[in-house]
């Protein structure tokens, strides 16, 4: 423990866990001398932490009676980061149980000094978002954490799962990763019941059971890429294939990953997508700044022509033509 800040924090931990310690005892535990301990005590007092010193043979250091350290000691930047993170999580639908974010914000505000509490309250009350709030499907906190831990540890976990048809099954899965996507939490992994790669909505998992079996995630496996590819292949009416003549990275930023799959080609990108309505796909393609070529379906060409006619008519329409 050579870093002074580390020693000061260790000193605080020692004072919290002991009623009284002498300067010599603290010096031994911090691997330093008594004079340096006095300097560290001064640092704590400068931070507003009331450390009392008792002189004499049986003297020592202790925290003032009745004083309790708040559960959080945050700088302005750290507190702002936490508050913004909680607000953003609520907006994105990333919460678990409904009162969790509100309770966390309330606790943080209670332990902060007034000089920081008021600006953060103002931020919480005045902050606006350009994106609409997402109504998330909240999973159980215990289930979500258990899946994350099993994924990191590489251990199989049993789940009690309810399908969209309300069919209840018990199965073992090897969780390769947890993904949050558009207001829902998913776990991607190997399903032992079906002996294949599967994706499960976590809000449909009622309970988990730890297993002792271990697994190894396949090299290079990307849970996000697998999830978005799976969602893009849902049961839609139209299968769309279009070549977009532009750079892959910029095109990928403009298109929703849940709706399309992109494959790089020399100087162009091949897009596969599925759609319920071609007029929506026409609007999506028209919003791009790069030229594109339609492979199929041919009906998409007509949808683009219809959109072009609407835009041409809007361009020709003049204010005096509006009904009075």
PDB file of C-alpha atoms in Angstrom:
ATOM      1  CA  UNK A   1       0.000   0.000   0.000  1.00  0.00           C
ATOM      2  CA  UNK A   2       2.444   2.634  -1.162  1.00  0.00           C
ATOM      3  CA  UNK A   3      -0.046   5.138  -2.574  1.00  0.00           C
ATOM      4  CA  UNK A   4      -1.027   7.823   0.017  1.00  0.00           C
ATOM      5  CA  UNK A   5      -4.676   7.900  -1.085  1.00  0.00           C
ATOM      6  CA  UNK A   6      -4.943   4.140  -0.614  1.00  0.00           C
ATOM      7  CA  UNK A   7      -3.562   4.488   2.911  1.00  0.00           C
ATOM      8  CA  UNK A   8      -5.936   7.321   3.788  1.00  0.00           C
ATOM      9  CA  UNK A   9      -8.911   5.217   2.659  1.00  0.00           C
ATOM     10  CA  UNK A  10      -7.558   2.215   4.574  1.00  0.00           C
ATOM     11  CA  UNK A  11      -7.239   4.406   7.663  1.00  0.00           C
ATOM     12  CA  UNK A  12     -10.889   5.387   7.313  1.00  0.00           C
ATOM     13  CA  UNK A  13     -11.900   1.716   7.033  1.00  0.00           C
ATOM     14  CA  UNK A  14      -9.912   0.887  10.181  1.00  0.00           C
ATOM     15  CA  UNK A  15     -11.557   3.690  12.148  1.00  0.00           C
ATOM     16  CA  UNK A  16     -15.004   2.555  10.988  1.00  0.00           C
ATOM     17  CA  UNK A  17     -14.417  -1.030  12.106  1.00  0.00           C
ATOM     18  CA  UNK A  18     -12.726  -0.325  15.476  1.00  0.00           C
ATOM     19  CA  UNK A  19     -13.886   1.727  18.445  1.00  0.00           C
ATOM     20  CA  UNK A  20     -10.365   3.078  19.010  1.00  0.00           C
ATOM     21  CA  UNK A  21      -6.862   2.454  17.706  1.00  0.00           C
ATOM     22  CA  UNK A  22      -3.618   3.963  18.894  1.00  0.00           C
ATOM     23  CA  UNK A  23      -1.275   5.789  16.569  1.00  0.00           C
ATOM     24  CA  UNK A  24       1.217   2.933  16.845  1.00  0.00           C
ATOM     25  CA  UNK A  25      -1.432   0.331  15.959  1.00  0.00           C
ATOM     26  CA  UNK A  26      -2.518   2.343  12.941  1.00  0.00           C
ATOM     27  CA  UNK A  27       1.070   2.879  11.844  1.00  0.00           C
ATOM     28  CA  UNK A  28       1.733  -0.875  12.012  1.00  0.00           C
ATOM     29  CA  UNK A  29      -1.388  -1.706   9.984  1.00  0.00           C
ATOM     30  CA  UNK A  30      -0.640   0.957   7.397  1.00  0.00           C
ATOM     31  CA  UNK A  31       3.048   0.050   7.241  1.00  0.00           C
ATOM     32  CA  UNK A  32       4.118   3.610   7.990  1.00  0.00           C
ATOM     33  CA  UNK A  33       5.058   5.768  11.006  1.00  0.00           C
ATOM     34  CA  UNK A  34       3.024   7.623  13.638  1.00  0.00           C
ATOM     35  CA  UNK A  35       3.865  11.036  12.199  1.00  0.00           C
ATOM     36  CA  UNK A  36       2.447  10.011   8.813  1.00  0.00           C
ATOM     37  CA  UNK A  37      -0.687   8.659  10.525  1.00  0.00           C
ATOM     38  CA  UNK A  38      -1.253  12.129  12.006  1.00  0.00           C
ATOM     39  CA  UNK A  39      -0.997  13.598   8.513  1.00  0.00           C
ATOM     40  CA  UNK A  40      -3.530  11.104   7.161  1.00  0.00           C
ATOM     41  CA  UNK A  41      -5.892  11.963  10.018  1.00  0.00           C
ATOM     42  CA  UNK A  42      -5.601  15.623   9.021  1.00  0.00           C
ATOM     43  CA  UNK A  43      -6.574  14.686   5.445  1.00  0.00           C
ATOM     44  CA  UNK A  44      -9.731  12.984   6.737  1.00  0.00           C
ATOM     45  CA  UNK A  45     -10.638  15.998   8.837  1.00  0.00           C
ATOM     46  CA  UNK A  46     -10.205  18.266   5.812  1.00  0.00           C
ATOM     47  CA  UNK A  47     -12.782  16.090   4.067  1.00  0.00           C
ATOM     48  CA  UNK A  48     -15.246  16.756   6.895  1.00  0.00           C
ATOM     49  CA  UNK A  49     -14.839  13.395   8.635  1.00  0.00           C
ATOM     50  CA  UNK A  50     -14.710  13.963  12.417  1.00  0.00           C
ATOM     51  CA  UNK A  51     -11.724  11.986  13.691  1.00  0.00           C
ATOM     52  CA  UNK A  52     -11.145  12.481  17.410  1.00  0.00           C
ATOM     53  CA  UNK A  53      -7.723  12.114  19.060  1.00  0.00           C
ATOM     54  CA  UNK A  54      -7.251  11.150  22.712  1.00  0.00           C
ATOM     55  CA  UNK A  55      -3.911  11.949  24.291  1.00  0.00           C
ATOM     56  CA  UNK A  56      -2.156   9.963  26.954  1.00  0.00           C
ATOM     57  CA  UNK A  57      -0.917   6.453  27.499  1.00  0.00           C
ATOM     58  CA  UNK A  58      -4.260   4.904  26.552  1.00  0.00           C
ATOM     59  CA  UNK A  59      -5.137   7.457  23.934  1.00  0.00           C
ATOM     60  CA  UNK A  60      -5.687   6.915  20.244  1.00  0.00           C
ATOM     61  CA  UNK A  61      -7.936   7.800  17.335  1.00  0.00           C
ATOM     62  CA  UNK A  62     -11.609   7.154  16.755  1.00  0.00           C
ATOM     63  CA  UNK A  63     -14.538   8.493  14.761  1.00  0.00           C
ATOM     64  CA  UNK A  64     -16.791  10.897  16.675  1.00  0.00           C
ATOM     65  CA  UNK A  65     -19.546   9.136  18.603  1.00  0.00           C
ATOM     66  CA  UNK A  66     -22.790   8.925  16.630  1.00  0.00           C
ATOM     67  CA  UNK A  67     -21.062   9.651  13.329  1.00  0.00           C
ATOM     68  CA  UNK A  68     -21.876   7.331  10.465  1.00  0.00           C
ATOM     69  CA  UNK A  69     -20.233   7.484   7.079  1.00  0.00           C
ATOM     70  CA  UNK A  70     -22.725   7.858   4.226  1.00  0.00           C
ATOM     71  CA  UNK A  71     -22.882   4.800   1.946  1.00  0.00           C
ATOM     72  CA  UNK A  72     -21.481   6.856  -0.951  1.00  0.00           C
ATOM     73  CA  UNK A  73     -18.702   9.407  -1.201  1.00  0.00           C
ATOM     74  CA  UNK A  74     -18.857  10.857  -4.703  1.00  0.00           C
ATOM     75  CA  UNK A  75     -17.193  13.703  -6.526  1.00  0.00           C
ATOM     76  CA  UNK A  76     -19.371  16.078  -8.542  1.00  0.00           C
ATOM     77  CA  UNK A  77     -18.490  14.295 -11.773  1.00  0.00           C
ATOM     78  CA  UNK A  78     -19.154  10.853 -10.262  1.00  0.00           C
ATOM     79  CA  UNK A  79     -22.510  11.891  -8.822  1.00  0.00           C
ATOM     80  CA  UNK A  80     -23.581  13.426 -12.129  1.00  0.00           C
ATOM     81  CA  UNK A  81     -22.551  10.254 -13.972  1.00  0.00           C
ATOM     82  CA  UNK A  82     -24.640   8.091 -11.612  1.00  0.00           C
ATOM     83  CA  UNK A  83     -27.727  10.319 -11.829  1.00  0.00           C
ATOM     84  CA  UNK A  84     -27.544  10.592 -15.617  1.00  0.00           C
ATOM     85  CA  UNK A  85     -27.063   6.830 -15.869  1.00  0.00           C
ATOM     86  CA  UNK A  86     -30.192   6.178 -13.800  1.00  0.00           C
ATOM     87  CA  UNK A  87     -32.245   8.674 -15.794  1.00  0.00           C
ATOM     88  CA  UNK A  88     -31.042   7.257 -19.107  1.00  0.00           C
ATOM     89  CA  UNK A  89     -31.725   3.683 -17.984  1.00  0.00           C
ATOM     90  CA  UNK A  90     -35.280   4.645 -17.090  1.00  0.00           C
ATOM     91  CA  UNK A  91     -35.746   6.351 -20.464  1.00  0.00           C
ATOM     92  CA  UNK A  92     -34.359   3.352 -22.375  1.00  0.00           C
ATOM     93  CA  UNK A  93     -36.475   0.874 -20.436  1.00  0.00           C
ATOM     94  CA  UNK A  94     -33.395  -0.778 -18.929  1.00  0.00           C
ATOM     95  CA  UNK A  95     -34.808  -0.944 -15.402  1.00  0.00           C
ATOM     96  CA  UNK A  96     -35.616  -4.135 -13.584  1.00  0.00           C
ATOM     97  CA  UNK A  97     -38.259  -3.619 -10.903  1.00  0.00           C
ATOM     98  CA  UNK A  98     -40.170  -0.357 -11.249  1.00  0.00           C
ATOM     99  CA  UNK A  99     -39.213   1.363  -7.935  1.00  0.00           C
ATOM    100  CA  UNK A 100     -35.507   0.576  -8.241  1.00  0.00           C
ATOM    101  CA  UNK A 101     -34.365   3.666 -10.157  1.00  0.00           C
ATOM    102  CA  UNK A 102     -36.488   6.051  -8.104  1.00  0.00           C
ATOM    103  CA  UNK A 103     -35.263   4.485  -4.859  1.00  0.00           C
ATOM    104  CA  UNK A 104     -31.623   4.667  -5.947  1.00  0.00           C
ATOM    105  CA  UNK A 105     -31.973   8.329  -6.908  1.00  0.00           C
ATOM    106  CA  UNK A 106     -33.611   9.155  -3.579  1.00  0.00           C
ATOM    107  CA  UNK A 107     -30.850   7.424  -1.602  1.00  0.00           C
ATOM    108  CA  UNK A 108     -28.102   9.134  -3.558  1.00  0.00           C
ATOM    109  CA  UNK A 109     -29.684  12.542  -3.041  1.00  0.00           C
ATOM    110  CA  UNK A 110     -30.018  11.940   0.711  1.00  0.00           C
ATOM    111  CA  UNK A 111     -26.313  11.282   1.237  1.00  0.00           C
ATOM    112  CA  UNK A 112     -25.020  14.134  -0.910  1.00  0.00           C
ATOM    113  CA  UNK A 113     -24.163  17.545   0.523  1.00  0.00           C
ATOM    114  CA  UNK A 114     -26.701  20.311  -0.114  1.00  0.00           C
ATOM    115  CA  UNK A 115     -24.325  22.117  -2.487  1.00  0.00           C
ATOM    116  CA  UNK A 116     -24.389  19.093  -4.813  1.00  0.00           C
ATOM    117  CA  UNK A 117     -27.891  17.829  -4.064  1.00  0.00           C
ATOM    118  CA  UNK A 118     -29.669  20.906  -5.424  1.00  0.00           C
ATOM    119  CA  UNK A 119     -27.900  21.057  -8.837  1.00  0.00           C
ATOM    120  CA  UNK A 120     -28.491  17.335  -9.380  1.00  0.00           C
ATOM    121  CA  UNK A 121     -32.159  17.692  -8.443  1.00  0.00           C
ATOM    122  CA  UNK A 122     -32.391  20.516 -10.966  1.00  0.00           C
ATOM    123  CA  UNK A 123     -30.817  18.276 -13.604  1.00  0.00           C
ATOM    124  CA  UNK A 124     -33.279  15.475 -12.847  1.00  0.00           C
ATOM    125  CA  UNK A 125     -36.282  17.798 -13.042  1.00  0.00           C
ATOM    126  CA  UNK A 126     -35.287  19.715 -16.170  1.00  0.00           C
ATOM    127  CA  UNK A 127     -33.518  17.123 -18.317  1.00  0.00           C
ATOM    128  CA  UNK A 128     -35.333  16.276 -21.559  1.00  0.00           C
ATOM    129  CA  UNK A 129     -34.679  13.607 -24.173  1.00  0.00           C
ATOM    130  CA  UNK A 130     -35.203  13.784 -27.917  1.00  0.00           C
ATOM    131  CA  UNK A 131     -36.087  10.082 -28.030  1.00  0.00           C
ATOM    132  CA  UNK A 132     -39.394   8.785 -26.745  1.00  0.00           C
ATOM    133  CA  UNK A 133     -39.385   6.753 -23.574  1.00  0.00           C
ATOM    134  CA  UNK A 134     -39.342   2.989 -24.017  1.00  0.00           C
ATOM    135  CA  UNK A 135     -41.796   0.899 -22.042  1.00  0.00           C
ATOM    136  CA  UNK A 136     -39.479  -1.923 -21.094  1.00  0.00           C
ATOM    137  CA  UNK A 137     -40.362  -5.499 -20.198  1.00  0.00           C
ATOM    138  CA  UNK A 138     -38.740  -5.687 -16.779  1.00  0.00           C
ATOM    139  CA  UNK A 139     -37.092  -8.982 -15.755  1.00  0.00           C
ATOM    140  CA  UNK A 140     -36.619 -10.142 -12.200  1.00  0.00           C
ATOM    141  CA  UNK A 141     -33.450  -8.723 -10.679  1.00  0.00           C
ATOM    142  CA  UNK A 142     -32.364 -12.091  -9.295  1.00  0.00           C
ATOM    143  CA  UNK A 143     -32.884 -13.816 -12.644  1.00  0.00           C
ATOM    144  CA  UNK A 144     -30.969 -11.145 -14.552  1.00  0.00           C
ATOM    145  CA  UNK A 145     -28.004 -11.213 -12.155  1.00  0.00           C
ATOM    146  CA  UNK A 146     -27.929 -15.021 -12.043  1.00  0.00           C
ATOM    147  CA  UNK A 147     -27.735 -15.225 -15.846  1.00  0.00           C
ATOM    148  CA  UNK A 148     -24.985 -12.597 -15.983  1.00  0.00           C
ATOM    149  CA  UNK A 149     -22.963 -14.431 -13.329  1.00  0.00           C
ATOM    150  CA  UNK A 150     -23.391 -17.784 -15.057  1.00  0.00           C
ATOM    151  CA  UNK A 151     -22.318 -16.237 -18.365  1.00  0.00           C
ATOM    152  CA  UNK A 152     -19.158 -14.778 -16.849  1.00  0.00           C
ATOM    153  CA  UNK A 153     -18.321 -17.953 -14.913  1.00  0.00           C
ATOM    154  CA  UNK A 154     -19.087 -20.272 -17.840  1.00  0.00           C
ATOM    155  CA  UNK A 155     -21.525 -22.450 -15.891  1.00  0.00           C
ATOM    156  CA  UNK A 156     -24.788 -23.954 -17.108  1.00  0.00           C
ATOM    157  CA  UNK A 157     -27.988 -22.678 -15.512  1.00  0.00           C
ATOM    158  CA  UNK A 158     -31.460 -24.170 -15.334  1.00  0.00           C
ATOM    159  CA  UNK A 159     -34.354 -21.886 -16.265  1.00  0.00           C
ATOM    160  CA  UNK A 160     -38.123 -22.004 -15.892  1.00  0.00           C
ATOM    161  CA  UNK A 161     -39.317 -20.437 -19.150  1.00  0.00           C
ATOM    162  CA  UNK A 162     -42.731 -19.332 -20.404  1.00  0.00           C
ATOM    163  CA  UNK A 163     -43.102 -18.992 -24.175  1.00  0.00           C
ATOM    164  CA  UNK A 164     -45.257 -16.414 -25.981  1.00  0.00           C
ATOM    165  CA  UNK A 165     -47.822 -19.226 -26.319  1.00  0.00           C
ATOM    166  CA  UNK A 166     -47.841 -19.451 -22.498  1.00  0.00           C
ATOM    167  CA  UNK A 167     -46.157 -22.876 -22.603  1.00  0.00           C
ATOM    168  CA  UNK A 168     -44.042 -23.518 -19.492  1.00  0.00           C
ATOM    169  CA  UNK A 169     -40.816 -25.534 -19.872  1.00  0.00           C
ATOM    170  CA  UNK A 170     -37.834 -26.392 -17.691  1.00  0.00           C
ATOM    171  CA  UNK A 171     -34.520 -26.429 -19.539  1.00  0.00           C
ATOM    172  CA  UNK A 172     -30.787 -26.007 -19.102  1.00  0.00           C
ATOM    173  CA  UNK A 173     -28.899 -23.366 -21.068  1.00  0.00           C
ATOM    174  CA  UNK A 174     -25.289 -22.263 -21.466  1.00  0.00           C
ATOM    175  CA  UNK A 175     -25.648 -18.466 -21.396  1.00  0.00           C
ATOM    176  CA  UNK A 176     -23.175 -16.934 -23.853  1.00  0.00           C
ATOM    177  CA  UNK A 177     -24.253 -13.370 -23.087  1.00  0.00           C
ATOM    178  CA  UNK A 178     -26.967 -10.994 -21.875  1.00  0.00           C
ATOM    179  CA  UNK A 179     -28.201  -8.324 -24.309  1.00  0.00           C
ATOM    180  CA  UNK A 180     -30.492  -5.325 -23.836  1.00  0.00           C
ATOM    181  CA  UNK A 181     -32.322  -4.364 -27.032  1.00  0.00           C
ATOM    182  CA  UNK A 182     -35.148  -1.839 -27.571  1.00  0.00           C
ATOM    183  CA  UNK A 183     -36.707  -2.136 -24.137  1.00  0.00           C
ATOM    184  CA  UNK A 184     -36.223  -5.877 -23.622  1.00  0.00           C
ATOM    185  CA  UNK A 185     -33.569  -8.062 -22.010  1.00  0.00           C
ATOM    186  CA  UNK A 186     -32.427 -11.256 -23.761  1.00  0.00           C
ATOM    187  CA  UNK A 187     -30.073 -14.119 -22.977  1.00  0.00           C
ATOM    188  CA  UNK A 188     -28.358 -15.900 -25.868  1.00  0.00           C
ATOM    189  CA  UNK A 189     -26.860 -19.345 -25.478  1.00  0.00           C
ATOM    190  CA  UNK A 190     -26.935 -23.073 -26.102  1.00  0.00           C
ATOM    191  CA  UNK A 191     -30.244 -24.693 -25.185  1.00  0.00           C
ATOM    192  CA  UNK A 192     -29.724 -28.280 -23.984  1.00  0.00           C
ATOM    193  CA  UNK A 193     -33.398 -29.140 -24.457  1.00  0.00           C
ATOM    194  CA  UNK A 194     -33.336 -28.306 -28.194  1.00  0.00           C
ATOM    195  CA  UNK A 195     -29.579 -28.921 -28.594  1.00  0.00           C
ATOM    196  CA  UNK A 196     -29.064 -25.659 -30.430  1.00  0.00           C
ATOM    197  CA  UNK A 197     -28.421 -21.949 -30.190  1.00  0.00           C
ATOM    198  CA  UNK A 198     -31.454 -20.105 -28.816  1.00  0.00           C
ATOM    199  CA  UNK A 199     -32.492 -16.652 -27.651  1.00  0.00           C
ATOM    200  CA  UNK A 200     -34.792 -16.152 -24.631  1.00  0.00           C
ATOM    201  CA  UNK A 201     -36.508 -13.045 -23.363  1.00  0.00           C
ATOM    202  CA  UNK A 202     -35.445 -12.731 -19.746  1.00  0.00           C
ATOM    203  CA  UNK A 203     -38.784 -11.300 -18.584  1.00  0.00           C
ATOM    204  CA  UNK A 204     -40.266 -14.699 -19.530  1.00  0.00           C
ATOM    205  CA  UNK A 205     -37.857 -16.575 -17.236  1.00  0.00           C
ATOM    206  CA  UNK A 206     -39.524 -17.067 -13.859  1.00  0.00           C
ATOM    207  CA  UNK A 207     -36.602 -18.657 -12.004  1.00  0.00           C
ATOM    208  CA  UNK A 208     -33.059 -19.944 -12.399  1.00  0.00           C
ATOM    209  CA  UNK A 209     -31.239 -22.893 -10.846  1.00  0.00           C
ATOM    210  CA  UNK A 210     -27.414 -23.078 -10.778  1.00  0.00           C
ATOM    211  CA  UNK A 211     -25.778 -26.166 -12.279  1.00  0.00           C
ATOM    212  CA  UNK A 212     -22.264 -27.523 -11.811  1.00  0.00           C
ATOM    213  CA  UNK A 213     -21.706 -28.246 -15.520  1.00  0.00           C
ATOM    214  CA  UNK A 214     -19.243 -25.903 -17.213  1.00  0.00           C
ATOM    215  CA  UNK A 215     -19.118 -24.664 -20.804  1.00  0.00           C
ATOM    216  CA  UNK A 216     -16.915 -22.589 -23.086  1.00  0.00           C
ATOM    217  CA  UNK A 217     -18.370 -19.861 -25.283  1.00  0.00           C
ATOM    218  CA  UNK A 218     -17.436 -20.413 -28.966  1.00  0.00           C
ATOM    219  CA  UNK A 219     -14.487 -18.293 -30.091  1.00  0.00           C
ATOM    220  CA  UNK A 220     -15.560 -15.025 -31.626  1.00  0.00           C
ATOM    221  CA  UNK A 221     -19.231 -15.451 -30.751  1.00  0.00           C
ATOM    222  CA  UNK A 222     -21.048 -12.094 -30.680  1.00  0.00           C
ATOM    223  CA  UNK A 223     -24.347 -12.201 -28.714  1.00  0.00           C
ATOM    224  CA  UNK A 224     -25.445  -8.815 -30.095  1.00  0.00           C
ATOM    225  CA  UNK A 225     -24.855  -9.815 -33.712  1.00  0.00           C
ATOM    226  CA  UNK A 226     -26.678 -13.104 -33.199  1.00  0.00           C
ATOM    227  CA  UNK A 227     -29.655 -11.438 -31.517  1.00  0.00           C
ATOM    228  CA  UNK A 228     -30.106  -8.713 -34.122  1.00  0.00           C
ATOM    229  CA  UNK A 229     -29.722 -11.219 -36.939  1.00  0.00           C
ATOM    230  CA  UNK A 230     -32.337 -13.485 -35.334  1.00  0.00           C
ATOM    231  CA  UNK A 231     -34.806 -10.640 -34.875  1.00  0.00           C
ATOM    232  CA  UNK A 232     -34.275  -9.489 -38.457  1.00  0.00           C
ATOM    233  CA  UNK A 233     -35.330 -12.946 -39.666  1.00  0.00           C
ATOM    234  CA  UNK A 234     -38.724 -12.841 -37.993  1.00  0.00           C
ATOM    235  CA  UNK A 235     -41.983 -13.878 -39.716  1.00  0.00           C
ATOM    236  CA  UNK A 236     -42.424 -10.946 -42.129  1.00  0.00           C
ATOM    237  CA  UNK A 237     -44.365 -10.836 -45.381  1.00  0.00           C
ATOM    238  CA  UNK A 238     -41.650  -9.442 -47.657  1.00  0.00           C
ATOM    239  CA  UNK A 239     -38.029 -10.516 -48.112  1.00  0.00           C
ATOM    240  CA  UNK A 240     -35.956  -7.608 -49.343  1.00  0.00           C
ATOM    241  CA  UNK A 241     -32.512  -7.620 -50.973  1.00  0.00           C
ATOM    242  CA  UNK A 242     -30.886  -4.325 -51.943  1.00  0.00           C
ATOM    243  CA  UNK A 243     -27.340  -3.251 -52.792  1.00  0.00           C
ATOM    244  CA  UNK A 244     -26.388   0.087 -51.259  1.00  0.00           C
ATOM    245  CA  UNK A 245     -23.449   1.835 -52.911  1.00  0.00           C
ATOM    246  CA  UNK A 246     -21.727   3.294 -49.860  1.00  0.00           C
ATOM    247  CA  UNK A 247     -19.403   2.550 -46.904  1.00  0.00           C
ATOM    248  CA  UNK A 248     -20.428  -0.220 -44.524  1.00  0.00           C
ATOM    249  CA  UNK A 249     -19.701   1.623 -41.247  1.00  0.00           C
ATOM    250  CA  UNK A 250     -21.759   4.691 -42.139  1.00  0.00           C
ATOM    251  CA  UNK A 251     -24.635   2.641 -43.579  1.00  0.00           C
ATOM    252  CA  UNK A 252     -24.736   0.496 -40.432  1.00  0.00           C
ATOM    253  CA  UNK A 253     -25.158   3.614 -38.292  1.00  0.00           C
ATOM    254  CA  UNK A 254     -28.176   4.694 -40.331  1.00  0.00           C
ATOM    255  CA  UNK A 255     -30.084   1.417 -40.393  1.00  0.00           C
ATOM    256  CA  UNK A 256     -31.735  -0.407 -37.460  1.00  0.00           C
ATOM    257  CA  UNK A 257     -29.762  -3.559 -36.622  1.00  0.00           C
ATOM    258  CA  UNK A 258     -32.937  -5.352 -35.576  1.00  0.00           C
ATOM    259  CA  UNK A 259     -34.416  -4.973 -39.077  1.00  0.00           C
ATOM    260  CA  UNK A 260     -31.542  -5.612 -41.484  1.00  0.00           C
ATOM    261  CA  UNK A 261     -28.387  -7.645 -42.014  1.00  0.00           C
ATOM    262  CA  UNK A 262     -25.501  -6.083 -43.913  1.00  0.00           C
ATOM    263  CA  UNK A 263     -22.742  -7.825 -45.875  1.00  0.00           C
ATOM    264  CA  UNK A 264     -19.726  -5.926 -47.159  1.00  0.00           C
ATOM    265  CA  UNK A 265     -18.946  -6.073 -50.873  1.00  0.00           C
ATOM    266  CA  UNK A 266     -16.269  -4.150 -52.821  1.00  0.00           C
ATOM    267  CA  UNK A 267     -17.392  -0.486 -52.783  1.00  0.00           C
ATOM    268  CA  UNK A 268     -20.923  -1.463 -51.770  1.00  0.00           C
ATOM    269  CA  UNK A 269     -23.034  -3.222 -49.142  1.00  0.00           C
ATOM    270  CA  UNK A 270     -25.586  -5.979 -49.628  1.00  0.00           C
ATOM    271  CA  UNK A 271     -28.620  -5.495 -47.398  1.00  0.00           C
ATOM    272  CA  UNK A 272     -31.079  -8.253 -46.527  1.00  0.00           C
ATOM    273  CA  UNK A 273     -34.234  -7.339 -44.666  1.00  0.00           C
ATOM    274  CA  UNK A 274     -37.772  -8.441 -43.994  1.00  0.00           C
ATOM    275  CA  UNK A 275     -40.740  -6.168 -43.871  1.00  0.00           C
ATOM    276  CA  UNK A 276     -44.467  -6.307 -43.275  1.00  0.00           C
ATOM    277  CA  UNK A 277     -45.070  -3.247 -45.494  1.00  0.00           C
ATOM    278  CA  UNK A 278     -43.050  -2.104 -48.481  1.00  0.00           C
ATOM    279  CA  UNK A 279     -44.010   1.560 -48.117  1.00  0.00           C
ATOM    280  CA  UNK A 280     -42.056   1.625 -44.843  1.00  0.00           C
ATOM    281  CA  UNK A 281     -39.046   0.050 -46.569  1.00  0.00           C
ATOM    282  CA  UNK A 282     -39.334   2.651 -49.333  1.00  0.00           C
ATOM    283  CA  UNK A 283     -39.174   5.438 -46.762  1.00  0.00           C
ATOM    284  CA  UNK A 284     -36.158   3.796 -45.123  1.00  0.00           C
ATOM    285  CA  UNK A 285     -34.232   3.547 -48.395  1.00  0.00           C
ATOM    286  CA  UNK A 286     -35.206   7.063 -49.459  1.00  0.00           C
ATOM    287  CA  UNK A 287     -33.727   8.421 -46.216  1.00  0.00           C
ATOM    288  CA  UNK A 288     -30.248   7.182 -47.180  1.00  0.00           C
ATOM    289  CA  UNK A 289     -27.745   9.463 -48.882  1.00  0.00           C
ATOM    290  CA  UNK A 290     -26.277   6.748 -51.098  1.00  0.00           C
ATOM    291  CA  UNK A 291     -27.641   5.280 -54.345  1.00  0.00           C
ATOM    292  CA  UNK A 292     -29.018   1.759 -54.177  1.00  0.00           C
ATOM    293  CA  UNK A 293     -30.091  -1.068 -56.480  1.00  0.00           C
ATOM    294  CA  UNK A 294     -33.104  -3.286 -55.762  1.00  0.00           C
ATOM    295  CA  UNK A 295     -32.687  -7.021 -56.351  1.00  0.00           C
ATOM    296  CA  UNK A 296     -36.102  -8.079 -55.053  1.00  0.00           C
ATOM    297  CA  UNK A 297     -38.991  -7.852 -54.604  1.00  0.00           C
ATOM    298  CA  UNK A 298     -40.065  -5.973 -57.723  1.00  0.00           C
ATOM    299  CA  UNK A 299     -43.031  -4.612 -55.766  1.00  0.00           C
ATOM    300  CA  UNK A 300     -40.554  -2.448 -53.845  1.00  0.00           C
ATOM    301  CA  UNK A 301     -39.862  -0.505 -57.054  1.00  0.00           C
ATOM    302  CA  UNK A 302     -43.520   0.485 -57.252  1.00  0.00           C
ATOM    303  CA  UNK A 303     -43.531   1.466 -53.606  1.00  0.00           C
ATOM    304  CA  UNK A 304     -40.598   3.807 -54.297  1.00  0.00           C
ATOM    305  CA  UNK A 305     -42.383   5.258 -57.332  1.00  0.00           C
ATOM    306  CA  UNK A 306     -45.482   5.907 -55.231  1.00  0.00           C
ATOM    307  CA  UNK A 307     -43.323   7.658 -52.627  1.00  0.00           C
ATOM    308  CA  UNK A 308     -41.615   9.689 -55.360  1.00  0.00           C
ATOM    309  CA  UNK A 309     -45.014  10.795 -56.678  1.00  0.00           C
ATOM    310  CA  UNK A 310     -46.054  11.920 -53.185  1.00  0.00           C
ATOM    311  CA  UNK A 311     -42.815  13.875 -52.753  1.00  0.00           C
ATOM    312  CA  UNK A 312     -43.107  15.441 -56.217  1.00  0.00           C
ATOM    313  CA  UNK A 313     -46.671  16.512 -55.485  1.00  0.00           C
ATOM    314  CA  UNK A 314     -45.574  18.010 -52.162  1.00  0.00           C
ATOM    315  CA  UNK A 315     -42.768  19.897 -53.889  1.00  0.00           C
ATOM    316  CA  UNK A 316     -45.245  21.439 -56.365  1.00  0.00           C
ATOM    317  CA  UNK A 317     -47.916  22.338 -53.817  1.00  0.00           C
ATOM    318  CA  UNK A 318     -48.094  26.041 -52.985  1.00  0.00           C
ATOM    319  CA  UNK A 319     -49.494  27.717 -49.851  1.00  0.00           C
ATOM    320  CA  UNK A 320     -52.284  29.479 -51.768  1.00  0.00           C
ATOM    321  CA  UNK A 321     -53.643  26.068 -52.794  1.00  0.00           C
ATOM    322  CA  UNK A 322     -54.445  25.144 -49.214  1.00  0.00           C
ATOM    323  CA  UNK A 323     -58.183  25.064 -48.409  1.00  0.00           C
ATOM    324  CA  UNK A 324     -59.435  28.121 -46.570  1.00  0.00           C
TER     325      UNK A 324
END
